[in-house]
Short mmCIF file of C-alpha atoms and ligand atoms in Angstrom, two decimals:
data_model
loop_
_atom_site.label_atom_id
_atom_site.label_comp_id
_atom_site.label_asym_id
_atom_site.label_seq_id
_atom_site.Cartn_x
_atom_site.Cartn_y
_atom_site.Cartn_z
CA MET A 1 63.57 -6.95 121.69
CA SER A 2 66.44 -5.70 122.52
CA ALA A 3 67.05 -4.85 118.93
CA LEU A 4 63.68 -2.85 118.76
CA VAL A 5 65.19 -0.55 122.29
CA LYS A 6 68.58 0.16 120.10
CA SER A 7 66.90 0.96 117.03
CA SER A 8 66.87 4.60 115.73
CA LEU A 9 62.88 4.27 115.37
CA ALA A 10 62.03 2.69 118.26
CA ARG A 11 63.57 5.82 119.88
CA LYS A 12 61.04 7.76 117.64
CA TRP A 13 58.10 6.42 119.00
CA VAL A 14 59.21 6.33 122.35
CA MET A 15 59.61 10.08 122.05
CA ALA A 16 56.58 10.37 120.16
CA LEU A 17 54.22 8.39 122.27
CA SER A 18 55.53 9.63 125.57
CA GLY A 19 55.18 13.17 124.19
CA LEU A 20 51.70 12.71 123.29
CA PHE A 21 50.65 11.04 126.57
CA LEU A 22 52.04 14.37 128.05
CA VAL A 23 49.82 16.33 125.53
CA VAL A 24 47.09 14.55 127.30
CA PHE A 25 48.05 14.84 130.73
CA LEU A 26 48.27 18.61 130.07
CA THR A 27 44.48 18.94 128.43
CA GLN A 28 43.68 17.17 131.66
CA HIS A 29 45.86 19.44 133.87
CA PHE A 30 44.37 22.66 132.17
CA THR A 31 41.02 21.21 132.73
CA ILE A 32 40.94 21.05 136.88
CA ASN A 33 42.98 24.21 136.62
CA ILE A 34 40.54 26.44 134.60
CA THR A 35 37.67 25.20 136.83
CA SER A 36 39.96 27.33 139.90
CA VAL A 37 38.70 30.64 137.68
CA ILE A 38 35.21 29.67 136.73
CA ALA A 39 34.40 27.43 139.71
CA PRO A 40 36.36 27.27 143.13
CA ASP A 41 34.23 24.88 144.49
CA THR A 42 34.29 22.42 141.59
CA PHE A 43 38.04 22.86 142.24
CA ASN A 44 38.13 21.65 145.45
CA GLU A 45 35.74 18.87 144.55
CA TRP A 46 38.20 17.12 141.93
CA SER A 47 41.48 18.69 143.52
CA HIS A 48 40.45 16.87 146.48
CA PHE A 49 39.44 13.84 144.38
CA MET A 50 42.83 13.39 142.45
CA GLY A 51 44.44 14.23 145.30
CA TYR A 52 42.74 10.79 147.98
CA ASN A 53 41.62 8.74 144.77
CA PRO A 54 43.89 5.70 145.61
CA LEU A 55 43.50 4.79 141.31
CA VAL A 56 44.86 8.19 140.86
CA GLN A 57 47.25 8.15 143.63
CA PHE A 58 48.99 4.99 143.08
CA ILE A 59 48.13 3.74 139.60
CA LEU A 60 48.32 6.93 137.55
CA GLN A 61 50.62 9.51 138.95
CA PRO A 62 53.09 6.80 138.86
CA ILE A 63 52.63 6.60 134.94
CA LEU A 64 52.97 10.05 134.60
CA ILE A 65 56.00 10.17 136.52
CA ALA A 66 57.60 7.36 134.57
CA GLY A 67 56.13 8.99 131.78
CA VAL A 68 57.87 12.17 132.00
CA ILE A 69 61.04 10.62 133.21
CA VAL A 70 61.24 8.44 130.23
CA HIS A 71 60.07 11.25 127.88
CA PHE A 72 63.63 13.68 128.90
CA ILE A 73 65.57 10.78 129.55
CA MET A 74 65.01 10.11 125.78
CA GLY A 75 65.20 13.52 125.08
CA ILE A 76 68.82 14.12 126.54
CA VAL A 77 70.08 10.47 125.02
CA LEU A 78 68.86 11.42 121.54
CA GLU A 79 70.57 14.76 122.11
CA ILE A 80 73.55 13.31 123.17
CA ARG A 81 73.61 10.45 119.99
CA ASN A 82 72.84 13.46 117.31
CA ASN A 83 75.84 15.30 118.72
CA LYS A 84 78.28 12.20 118.26
CA ALA A 85 76.92 11.99 114.48
CA ARG A 86 78.55 14.75 113.62
CA PRO A 87 81.64 15.14 115.54
CA ILE A 88 82.97 18.17 113.17
CA LYS A 89 80.47 20.75 113.15
CA TYR A 90 80.05 23.17 110.16
CA LYS A 91 82.00 26.72 109.60
CA ARG A 92 79.04 27.99 108.63
CA PHE A 93 75.49 26.56 109.15
CA ASP A 94 72.46 28.20 107.66
CA GLY A 95 69.52 26.33 109.80
CA ASN A 96 67.00 29.36 109.60
CA SER A 97 66.48 28.33 105.24
CA ASN A 98 65.42 25.31 106.01
CA SER A 99 63.69 24.66 109.11
CA THR A 100 62.60 26.64 112.43
CA TRP A 101 64.19 27.79 115.60
CA VAL A 102 61.77 25.65 117.48
CA SER A 103 62.39 22.02 115.58
CA ARG A 104 66.30 22.69 115.92
CA ASN A 105 66.63 23.26 119.88
CA MET A 106 63.29 20.91 121.23
CA ILE A 107 66.23 20.07 123.80
CA TYR A 108 66.34 23.43 124.84
CA THR A 109 62.54 24.21 125.47
CA GLY A 110 62.55 21.22 127.11
CA ALA A 111 65.23 21.62 129.58
CA VAL A 112 63.71 25.11 130.73
CA VAL A 113 59.96 22.79 131.10
CA LEU A 114 61.87 20.17 133.13
CA ALA A 115 63.39 22.78 135.33
CA PHE A 116 59.50 24.12 135.81
CA LEU A 117 58.80 20.99 136.35
CA GLY A 118 60.89 20.49 139.10
CA LEU A 119 59.89 23.95 140.80
CA HIS A 120 56.60 22.79 140.36
CA PHE A 121 56.84 19.24 142.07
CA TYR A 122 58.51 21.44 144.82
CA ASP A 123 55.43 23.29 145.26
CA PHE A 124 52.60 20.90 145.04
CA TRP A 125 53.60 17.53 145.11
CA ILE A 126 56.40 17.82 148.13
CA HIS A 127 53.85 19.93 149.74
CA GLU A 128 51.19 17.48 149.35
CA ILE A 129 53.00 14.32 149.99
CA ASP A 130 54.13 16.28 153.52
CA TYR A 131 50.31 17.46 154.23
CA LYS A 132 49.08 13.67 153.42
CA TYR A 133 51.70 11.43 154.76
CA ILE A 134 54.03 13.03 157.26
CA THR A 135 53.03 15.95 159.26
CA VAL A 136 49.03 14.37 158.25
CA GLY A 137 46.96 17.40 158.08
CA VAL A 138 43.21 16.67 158.56
CA GLU A 139 41.77 15.94 155.58
CA ASP A 140 40.05 19.03 154.14
CA PRO A 141 38.56 18.97 151.11
CA THR A 142 38.04 22.63 150.82
CA ARG A 143 41.56 23.91 151.18
CA TYR A 144 43.07 23.61 147.60
CA ILE A 145 41.38 26.93 145.94
CA GLU A 146 43.23 28.64 148.92
CA GLU A 147 46.35 27.00 148.54
CA LEU A 148 46.37 27.54 144.98
CA ARG A 149 45.76 31.28 145.22
CA GLU A 150 48.58 31.64 147.39
CA LYS A 151 51.01 30.33 145.31
CA PHE A 152 50.69 32.95 142.72
CA VAL A 153 50.76 36.00 145.54
CA ASP A 154 54.48 36.15 144.38
CA PRO A 155 55.14 38.25 141.42
CA VAL A 156 58.39 36.33 140.94
CA ARG A 157 56.65 32.81 141.06
CA THR A 158 53.83 33.98 138.71
CA TRP A 159 56.53 35.15 136.14
CA ILE A 160 58.48 32.08 136.23
CA TYR A 161 55.28 30.25 135.80
CA VAL A 162 54.59 32.60 132.74
CA GLY A 163 57.74 32.45 130.93
CA SER A 164 57.68 28.48 131.46
CA PHE A 165 54.84 28.31 129.79
CA VAL A 166 55.65 30.29 126.90
CA LEU A 167 58.41 27.72 126.22
CA LEU A 168 56.08 24.98 126.51
CA ALA A 169 54.32 26.40 123.61
CA LEU A 170 57.41 26.49 121.77
CA HIS A 171 58.06 22.66 122.65
CA LEU A 172 54.99 21.79 121.67
CA TRP A 173 54.74 23.76 118.52
CA HIS A 174 56.99 21.76 116.82
CA GLY A 175 56.20 18.81 118.84
CA PHE A 176 52.75 18.20 118.83
CA ASN A 177 52.57 17.78 114.91
CA SER A 178 55.76 16.42 114.79
CA SER A 179 54.38 13.22 116.61
CA PHE A 180 52.17 12.25 114.42
CA GLN A 181 54.96 12.14 112.00
CA SER A 182 57.34 10.17 114.00
CA MET A 183 54.14 7.68 114.83
CA GLY A 184 54.06 7.32 110.85
CA VAL A 185 50.36 9.00 110.46
CA LYS A 186 49.73 10.02 107.21
CA SER A 187 50.14 13.73 106.92
CA VAL A 188 49.52 14.23 103.49
CA LYS A 189 46.28 12.81 103.59
CA GLN A 190 45.22 13.64 106.94
CA GLY A 191 45.65 17.60 105.38
CA ASP A 192 46.24 20.42 106.67
CA GLY A 193 43.23 20.33 109.19
CA PHE A 194 44.73 18.28 111.72
CA ARG A 195 47.95 20.41 111.56
CA LYS A 196 46.25 23.45 112.40
CA PHE A 197 44.71 21.90 115.26
CA THR A 198 47.86 20.60 116.48
CA TYR A 199 49.00 24.25 116.01
CA ALA A 200 46.00 25.87 117.86
CA TRP A 201 46.70 23.38 120.56
CA ALA A 202 49.97 24.14 121.24
CA ILE A 203 49.34 27.98 121.45
CA LEU A 204 45.81 27.70 123.30
CA ILE A 205 46.64 25.15 126.24
CA PRO A 206 49.80 26.99 127.41
CA ALA A 207 48.10 30.26 126.94
CA GLY A 208 45.42 29.02 129.09
CA PHE A 209 47.81 28.08 131.99
CA VAL A 210 49.22 31.67 131.77
CA PHE A 211 46.05 33.33 132.26
CA ILE A 212 45.10 31.24 135.52
CA ALA A 213 48.03 31.85 136.69
CA LEU A 214 47.53 36.01 135.83
CA TYR A 215 44.52 35.57 136.58
CA HIS A 216 44.97 34.55 140.75
CA HIS A 217 47.87 36.82 140.64
CA PHE A 218 45.88 40.52 139.58
CA ASN A 219 42.91 39.10 141.70
CA HIS A 220 44.99 39.31 144.83
CA ILE A 221 46.79 42.75 144.15
CA ALA A 222 43.29 43.77 143.37
CA ALA A 223 42.03 42.46 146.96
CA MET B 1 82.33 39.56 89.12
CA LYS B 2 84.89 39.32 91.77
CA LEU B 3 84.55 36.65 94.82
CA ASN B 4 86.11 35.89 98.18
CA LEU B 5 86.25 32.00 98.49
CA LYS B 6 86.68 30.32 101.49
CA ILE B 7 86.98 26.77 101.07
CA TRP B 8 87.65 24.03 103.26
CA ARG B 9 91.06 22.24 103.03
CA GLN B 10 92.12 19.45 104.21
CA GLU B 11 94.83 17.08 102.80
CA GLY B 12 93.43 13.62 103.37
CA PRO B 13 91.21 11.89 106.37
CA LYS B 14 93.07 12.21 109.43
CA VAL B 15 94.73 15.22 108.69
CA LYS B 16 92.90 18.16 110.24
CA GLY B 17 91.65 20.49 107.49
CA LYS B 18 91.04 24.54 107.49
CA LEU B 19 89.02 27.40 105.59
CA VAL B 20 91.31 28.83 103.09
CA ASP B 21 90.67 32.25 101.70
CA TYR B 22 91.00 32.29 97.56
CA PRO B 23 89.79 35.45 95.79
CA LEU B 24 88.61 34.64 92.45
CA ASP B 25 87.88 37.53 89.51
CA GLY B 26 86.41 37.09 86.15
CA VAL B 27 83.59 35.08 86.89
CA ASP B 28 80.67 35.12 85.06
CA GLY B 29 76.83 34.89 86.25
CA ASP B 30 76.00 32.59 83.44
CA MET B 31 78.80 30.10 84.66
CA SER B 32 77.79 27.17 86.89
CA PHE B 33 79.15 26.80 90.14
CA LEU B 34 81.31 23.63 89.28
CA GLU B 35 82.77 25.98 86.18
CA MET B 36 83.81 28.76 88.79
CA MET B 37 85.43 25.96 90.96
CA ASP B 38 87.25 25.03 87.64
CA ILE B 39 88.43 27.84 86.93
CA LEU B 40 90.02 28.02 90.42
CA ASN B 41 91.47 25.23 90.15
CA GLU B 42 93.36 25.89 86.79
CA LYS B 43 94.30 29.38 88.47
CA LEU B 44 95.64 27.15 91.43
CA ILE B 45 97.54 25.03 89.06
CA ASN B 46 98.79 27.51 86.88
CA GLU B 47 100.51 29.21 90.24
CA GLY B 48 102.03 25.61 91.34
CA ASP B 49 98.87 25.58 94.14
CA ILE B 50 97.01 21.88 94.45
CA PRO B 51 93.90 22.48 92.88
CA VAL B 52 90.52 21.93 95.44
CA GLU B 53 89.18 18.22 95.13
CA PHE B 54 85.20 18.21 94.47
CA ASP B 55 83.60 15.35 93.20
CA HIS B 56 81.45 15.70 89.96
CA ASP B 57 80.03 13.30 87.06
CA CYS B 58 77.27 14.04 85.41
CA ARG B 59 76.94 18.00 85.81
CA GLU B 60 73.35 17.55 84.51
CA GLY B 61 71.68 16.83 88.28
CA ILE B 62 71.22 13.31 88.33
CA CYS B 63 74.54 11.51 89.62
CA GLY B 64 74.54 12.97 92.97
CA SER B 65 77.98 13.31 93.80
CA CYS B 66 78.58 17.12 93.24
CA ASN B 67 78.23 17.79 97.43
CA MET B 68 79.45 21.34 98.66
CA MET B 69 77.80 22.87 101.70
CA ILE B 70 77.80 26.23 100.86
CA ASN B 71 77.42 29.26 102.46
CA GLY B 72 75.67 26.79 105.11
CA GLU B 73 73.32 25.23 102.65
CA PRO B 74 73.61 21.86 100.78
CA HIS B 75 74.19 22.32 96.81
CA GLY B 76 73.88 26.06 97.80
CA PRO B 77 71.28 28.81 98.06
CA GLN B 78 68.44 27.64 94.99
CA LYS B 79 66.11 25.19 96.04
CA LEU B 80 65.63 22.16 94.11
CA THR B 81 68.85 22.35 92.88
CA THR B 82 72.43 20.29 92.57
CA THR B 83 75.39 22.32 93.05
CA CYS B 84 76.15 21.55 89.41
CA GLN B 85 73.28 23.26 88.14
CA LEU B 86 73.45 26.23 90.23
CA HIS B 87 74.48 29.26 88.22
CA MET B 88 76.85 32.05 89.69
CA ARG B 89 73.85 34.50 88.70
CA LYS B 90 72.71 33.67 92.15
CA PHE B 91 75.54 35.11 93.76
CA SER B 92 76.54 39.02 94.00
CA ASP B 93 79.76 41.14 92.92
CA GLY B 94 82.00 40.90 96.28
CA ASP B 95 80.25 37.94 98.26
CA THR B 96 81.83 36.22 100.26
CA ILE B 97 81.27 31.91 99.81
CA THR B 98 82.04 29.25 102.14
CA ILE B 99 82.26 26.23 100.91
CA GLU B 100 82.42 22.85 103.39
CA PRO B 101 82.20 19.44 103.17
CA TRP B 102 79.14 17.34 103.85
CA ARG B 103 79.67 16.80 107.77
CA ALA B 104 78.45 13.83 109.33
CA LYS B 105 80.32 10.98 111.32
CA ALA B 106 79.36 8.19 108.86
CA PHE B 107 80.33 10.49 105.74
CA PRO B 108 84.32 11.26 106.35
CA VAL B 109 86.25 13.23 104.35
CA ILE B 110 88.34 11.75 101.62
CA LYS B 111 90.31 15.22 100.80
CA ASP B 112 88.87 18.64 100.73
CA LEU B 113 85.38 18.75 99.93
CA ILE B 114 84.97 14.95 98.99
CA VAL B 115 83.41 12.70 101.48
CA ASP B 116 82.66 9.07 101.60
CA ARG B 117 79.44 8.19 100.84
CA SER B 118 79.58 4.48 100.66
CA ALA B 119 77.14 4.15 103.76
CA PHE B 120 74.56 4.95 101.75
CA ASP B 121 75.78 2.30 99.38
CA ARG B 122 75.78 -0.21 102.32
CA ILE B 123 72.19 0.85 103.40
CA GLN B 124 70.48 -0.21 99.91
CA GLN B 125 72.80 -3.05 99.77
CA ALA B 126 70.99 -4.02 102.99
CA GLY B 127 67.69 -4.38 101.77
CA GLY B 128 67.31 -2.00 98.75
CA TYR B 129 66.23 -4.55 95.89
CA ILE B 130 63.80 -6.84 95.17
CA SER B 131 64.58 -10.80 94.39
CA VAL B 132 63.55 -11.57 90.80
CA ASN B 133 64.29 -14.78 88.95
CA THR B 134 65.78 -13.57 85.94
CA SER B 135 66.44 -17.09 84.45
CA GLY B 136 64.34 -15.71 81.34
CA ASN B 137 60.61 -16.63 82.80
CA THR B 138 60.90 -13.39 84.34
CA GLN B 139 57.11 -12.18 84.74
CA ASP B 140 56.61 -8.76 82.53
CA ALA B 141 56.77 -5.68 84.96
CA ASN B 142 53.78 -4.22 83.81
CA SER B 143 51.30 -6.92 83.56
CA ILE B 144 50.91 -6.28 87.38
CA PRO B 145 48.31 -3.67 87.48
CA ILE B 146 49.18 -0.72 89.59
CA GLU B 147 47.28 2.49 91.06
CA LYS B 148 48.38 5.19 88.99
CA SER B 149 49.13 7.21 92.41
CA LYS B 150 50.78 4.64 93.57
CA ALA B 151 53.08 4.00 90.96
CA ASP B 152 53.68 7.60 90.90
CA GLU B 153 54.59 8.05 94.57
CA ALA B 154 57.06 4.94 94.15
CA PHE B 155 58.81 6.84 91.06
CA TRP B 156 58.59 9.87 93.24
CA SER B 157 60.44 8.11 95.71
CA ALA B 158 62.95 6.50 93.25
CA THR B 159 64.09 9.67 91.79
CA CYS B 160 66.74 9.94 95.09
CA ILE B 161 70.19 10.53 93.36
CA GLY B 162 71.53 9.09 96.84
CA CYS B 163 73.72 13.20 96.93
CA GLY B 164 73.48 12.93 100.97
CA ALA B 165 72.31 16.35 101.09
CA CYS B 166 69.50 15.41 103.43
CA VAL B 167 72.57 14.32 105.88
CA ALA B 168 74.31 17.21 105.28
CA ALA B 169 71.31 19.73 106.01
CA CYS B 170 69.98 17.61 109.33
CA LYS B 171 71.13 18.90 112.26
CA ASN B 172 71.49 15.33 113.47
CA ALA B 173 73.32 13.94 110.44
CA SER B 174 70.25 11.66 110.05
CA ALA B 175 69.57 9.79 106.87
CA MET B 176 66.30 9.30 107.46
CA LEU B 177 64.76 10.75 104.25
CA PHE B 178 67.06 8.58 102.30
CA THR B 179 66.70 5.28 103.54
CA SER B 180 62.88 6.10 103.74
CA ALA B 181 63.16 7.04 99.92
CA LYS B 182 64.76 3.89 99.01
CA ILE B 183 62.09 1.59 101.07
CA SER B 184 59.28 3.43 99.78
CA GLN B 185 60.11 2.73 96.10
CA PHE B 186 59.50 -0.76 97.04
CA ALA B 187 57.12 -0.60 100.01
CA LEU B 188 54.36 1.03 97.39
CA LEU B 189 54.84 -1.53 95.02
CA PRO B 190 53.31 -5.25 95.40
CA GLN B 191 56.85 -6.29 94.00
CA GLY B 192 58.18 -5.01 97.11
CA GLU B 193 55.57 -6.96 99.03
CA LEU B 194 57.37 -10.45 100.00
CA GLU B 195 60.57 -8.71 101.36
CA ALA B 196 58.83 -5.81 102.89
CA THR B 197 59.50 -7.19 106.34
CA GLU B 198 63.30 -7.88 106.14
CA ARG B 199 63.87 -4.94 104.10
CA VAL B 200 63.01 -2.44 105.99
CA GLU B 201 64.52 -4.33 109.63
CA ALA B 202 67.68 -4.54 107.60
CA MET B 203 67.88 -1.01 106.16
CA VAL B 204 67.33 0.91 109.22
CA ARG B 205 69.47 -1.18 111.42
CA GLN B 206 72.70 -0.40 108.71
CA MET B 207 71.68 3.02 108.53
CA ASP B 208 72.22 2.75 112.72
CA GLU B 209 75.00 0.98 112.37
CA GLU B 210 76.69 3.88 110.03
CA GLY B 211 76.53 6.50 113.05
CA PHE B 212 74.06 8.47 111.43
CA GLY B 213 71.94 10.50 113.64
CA ASN B 214 68.24 10.24 114.20
CA CYS B 215 65.34 12.21 113.37
CA SER B 216 63.70 15.21 114.87
CA ASN B 217 61.62 15.79 111.92
CA THR B 218 62.96 19.55 111.46
CA GLY B 219 62.19 18.91 107.63
CA ALA B 220 65.62 20.59 106.79
CA CYS B 221 66.22 17.26 104.59
CA MET B 222 62.88 18.22 102.34
CA VAL B 223 63.93 21.53 101.99
CA GLU B 224 67.59 20.86 100.72
CA CYS B 225 66.95 18.03 98.89
CA PRO B 226 67.48 18.51 94.98
CA LYS B 227 64.68 16.32 94.10
CA GLY B 228 62.46 17.23 96.42
CA ILE B 229 62.07 13.94 98.28
CA LYS B 230 59.30 14.16 100.50
CA LEU B 231 58.81 14.04 104.25
CA GLU B 232 55.95 11.30 103.80
CA ASN B 233 59.09 8.99 102.91
CA ILE B 234 59.67 9.04 106.51
CA ALA B 235 56.08 8.33 108.21
CA ARG B 236 55.67 5.54 105.70
CA MET B 237 59.34 4.04 106.80
CA ASN B 238 58.16 4.52 110.47
CA ARG B 239 54.63 2.82 109.82
CA GLU B 240 56.67 0.07 107.46
CA TYR B 241 58.95 -0.14 110.73
CA LEU B 242 56.20 -0.64 113.20
CA LYS B 243 54.66 -3.26 111.09
CA ALA B 244 57.60 -5.53 110.82
CA GLU B 245 58.22 -5.10 114.66
CA VAL B 246 55.04 -5.88 115.74
CA VAL B 247 53.00 -7.65 112.89
CA GLY B 248 56.34 -9.36 111.37
C1 HEM C 1 60.38 16.94 130.94
C2 HEM C 1 60.95 18.31 130.32
C3 HEM C 1 61.07 17.74 128.89
C4 HEM C 1 62.60 18.01 128.49
C5 HEM C 1 63.50 17.67 128.64
C6 HEM C 1 61.77 17.37 126.63
C7 HEM C 1 62.32 17.09 125.47
C8 HEM C 1 61.78 17.04 124.09
C9 HEM C 1 62.82 16.54 123.22
C10 HEM C 1 64.54 16.97 123.10
C11 HEM C 1 62.35 16.66 122.11
C12 HEM C 1 62.61 16.10 120.55
C13 HEM C 1 62.73 14.69 120.25
C14 HEM C 1 63.14 14.46 119.16
O1 HEM C 1 63.84 15.27 118.25
O2 HEM C 1 63.38 13.26 118.29
C15 HEM C 1 60.82 16.29 122.45
C16 HEM C 1 59.74 16.04 121.17
C17 HEM C 1 58.33 16.10 121.91
N1 HEM C 1 57.95 16.72 123.30
FE1 HEM C 1 59.49 17.18 124.81
N2 HEM C 1 60.48 17.41 126.60
C18 HEM C 1 60.05 17.75 127.79
C19 HEM C 1 58.82 17.86 128.48
C20 HEM C 1 57.27 17.91 127.37
C21 HEM C 1 56.12 18.03 127.79
C22 HEM C 1 56.07 18.47 129.50
C23 HEM C 1 55.42 17.94 126.88
C24 HEM C 1 54.11 17.48 126.39
C25 HEM C 1 53.35 18.55 127.64
C26 HEM C 1 56.63 17.05 125.77
C27 HEM C 1 55.81 17.04 124.65
C28 HEM C 1 56.79 16.52 123.27
C29 HEM C 1 55.85 16.31 122.06
C30 HEM C 1 54.65 15.44 121.65
C31 HEM C 1 57.03 15.72 121.38
C32 HEM C 1 57.14 15.43 120.05
C33 HEM C 1 57.95 14.02 119.97
C34 HEM C 1 58.15 13.33 118.12
O3 HEM C 1 58.49 14.19 117.70
O4 HEM C 1 58.47 12.48 118.10
N3 HEM C 1 57.51 17.34 126.33
N4 HEM C 1 60.74 16.36 123.86
S1 SF4 C 2 66.78 12.21 99.55
FE1 SF4 C 2 67.21 14.14 98.44
S2 SF4 C 2 68.88 14.93 99.35
FE2 SF4 C 2 68.40 12.64 100.30
S3 SF4 C 2 70.10 11.61 98.95
FE3 SF4 C 2 68.47 11.38 98.29
S4 SF4 C 2 68.29 12.99 96.63
FE4 SF4 C 2 69.97 13.53 97.91
S1 FES C 3 77.20 16.52 88.54
FE1 FES C 3 75.96 15.16 88.93
S2 FES C 3 74.81 16.17 89.98
FE2 FES C 3 75.92 17.54 90.01
#
């Protein structure tokens, strides 16, 4: 078992599985958020469910937080180890001739996403904890949509949000497809269709989040 | 043509090295890159200087020893080509060409452009073999029917010449393309089945011990590999490894 944790291939598996887990989570998160545009009542209903269901709160949420932590800690560990594997750098290195910028800079796109997650936690999660357990606000199943809209009033916040999702898209452009390679899925036989799906997902889901943010922001300006 | 060469000079493993400028005239487009290096070295010897040390043997793309980082790419700008098979017509008059050794903790510089690639030998020795009884009763390999596609794939994996360009190209100095090719050439064949579990475990363990980096799936190795060894090998190694660890 200890050999397993120390092995480079096991680290690849951990990176891929935690990354994929986050991909699944992001899909679910998007599904809920998009209702804030098309069906605000549903958004309230689902948000309330997510906020007060003990299974979600005390089982799924800790798993999610653990998943994020495992993923970025492992990302940082790998970055350090990989740097050590080449202590003396090349004077001239032409990475662009053989690989994409995003594939070589996952740690930077990831770091921006991590910074954003910090802000996101502060914005929504700390607020929720405070509302539910500290100042103990009344259980109000209709408050969520207004709270969400308020968050996108500030243009600076909105544009930070948009920028972060652009970087997440870059992270996933490489990461989503890459995770299948890490898990040894037969890329040759699986053909190009699957690859295309991962690229489409990497663009469309973050673009969807950007759309939601901008929709609420400009709706507010219009109102 | 006239070239401005910038070549890494380093007297020994523990000595600090540096890039040194060497202007070189009279280079012909039909020369191979190594012939160009020979001309430079003759000039250096005639001038009483110490020639640039570089590895080479076959000069026909099969031994994997002519390793140089040329303008930031292993084996230079032409794909599927070793340095010895690269011709100077790929360059233009007046070009500056930077030549460095492979850079990896596991490939320490011996002198100038020569690095110690014995880490690859140790990975191979850890499990890159099959145990066959050679007492004279050896079964003919062809008596076991093997699917053509499998045989081809195993053959392609076996064409790896162990040059280390994959490590040199990888931003993490990862040896996974090499190791996975050496694992695949057996994993694909029934002859390799018996030792499959120990093989993948031992070779991956050795690869890690040598201090190579992890794989980020950038694919740089495959693009720079002079033999076109495919990334699919790494995926196969990851599968084999999981099988070995989980099923045993
Ligand atoms: C918390 C901030 C994050 C950091 C610091 C981070 C860092 C990284 C790094 C460094 C890698 C490359 C691993 C390697 O080269 O072996 C990576 C891969 C990946 N990341 Fe992230 N990431 C973060 C957030 C996310 C999020 C939010 C998602 C998805 C919604 C995600 C999905 C992925 C996927 C799918 C991979 C590919 C795994 C593989 O190739 O095996 N990451 N991440
Ligand atoms: S996989 Fe390709 S680049 Fe790597 S050692 Fe083998 S032949 Fe050289
Ligand atoms: S000298 Fe043998 S491969 Fe180039």
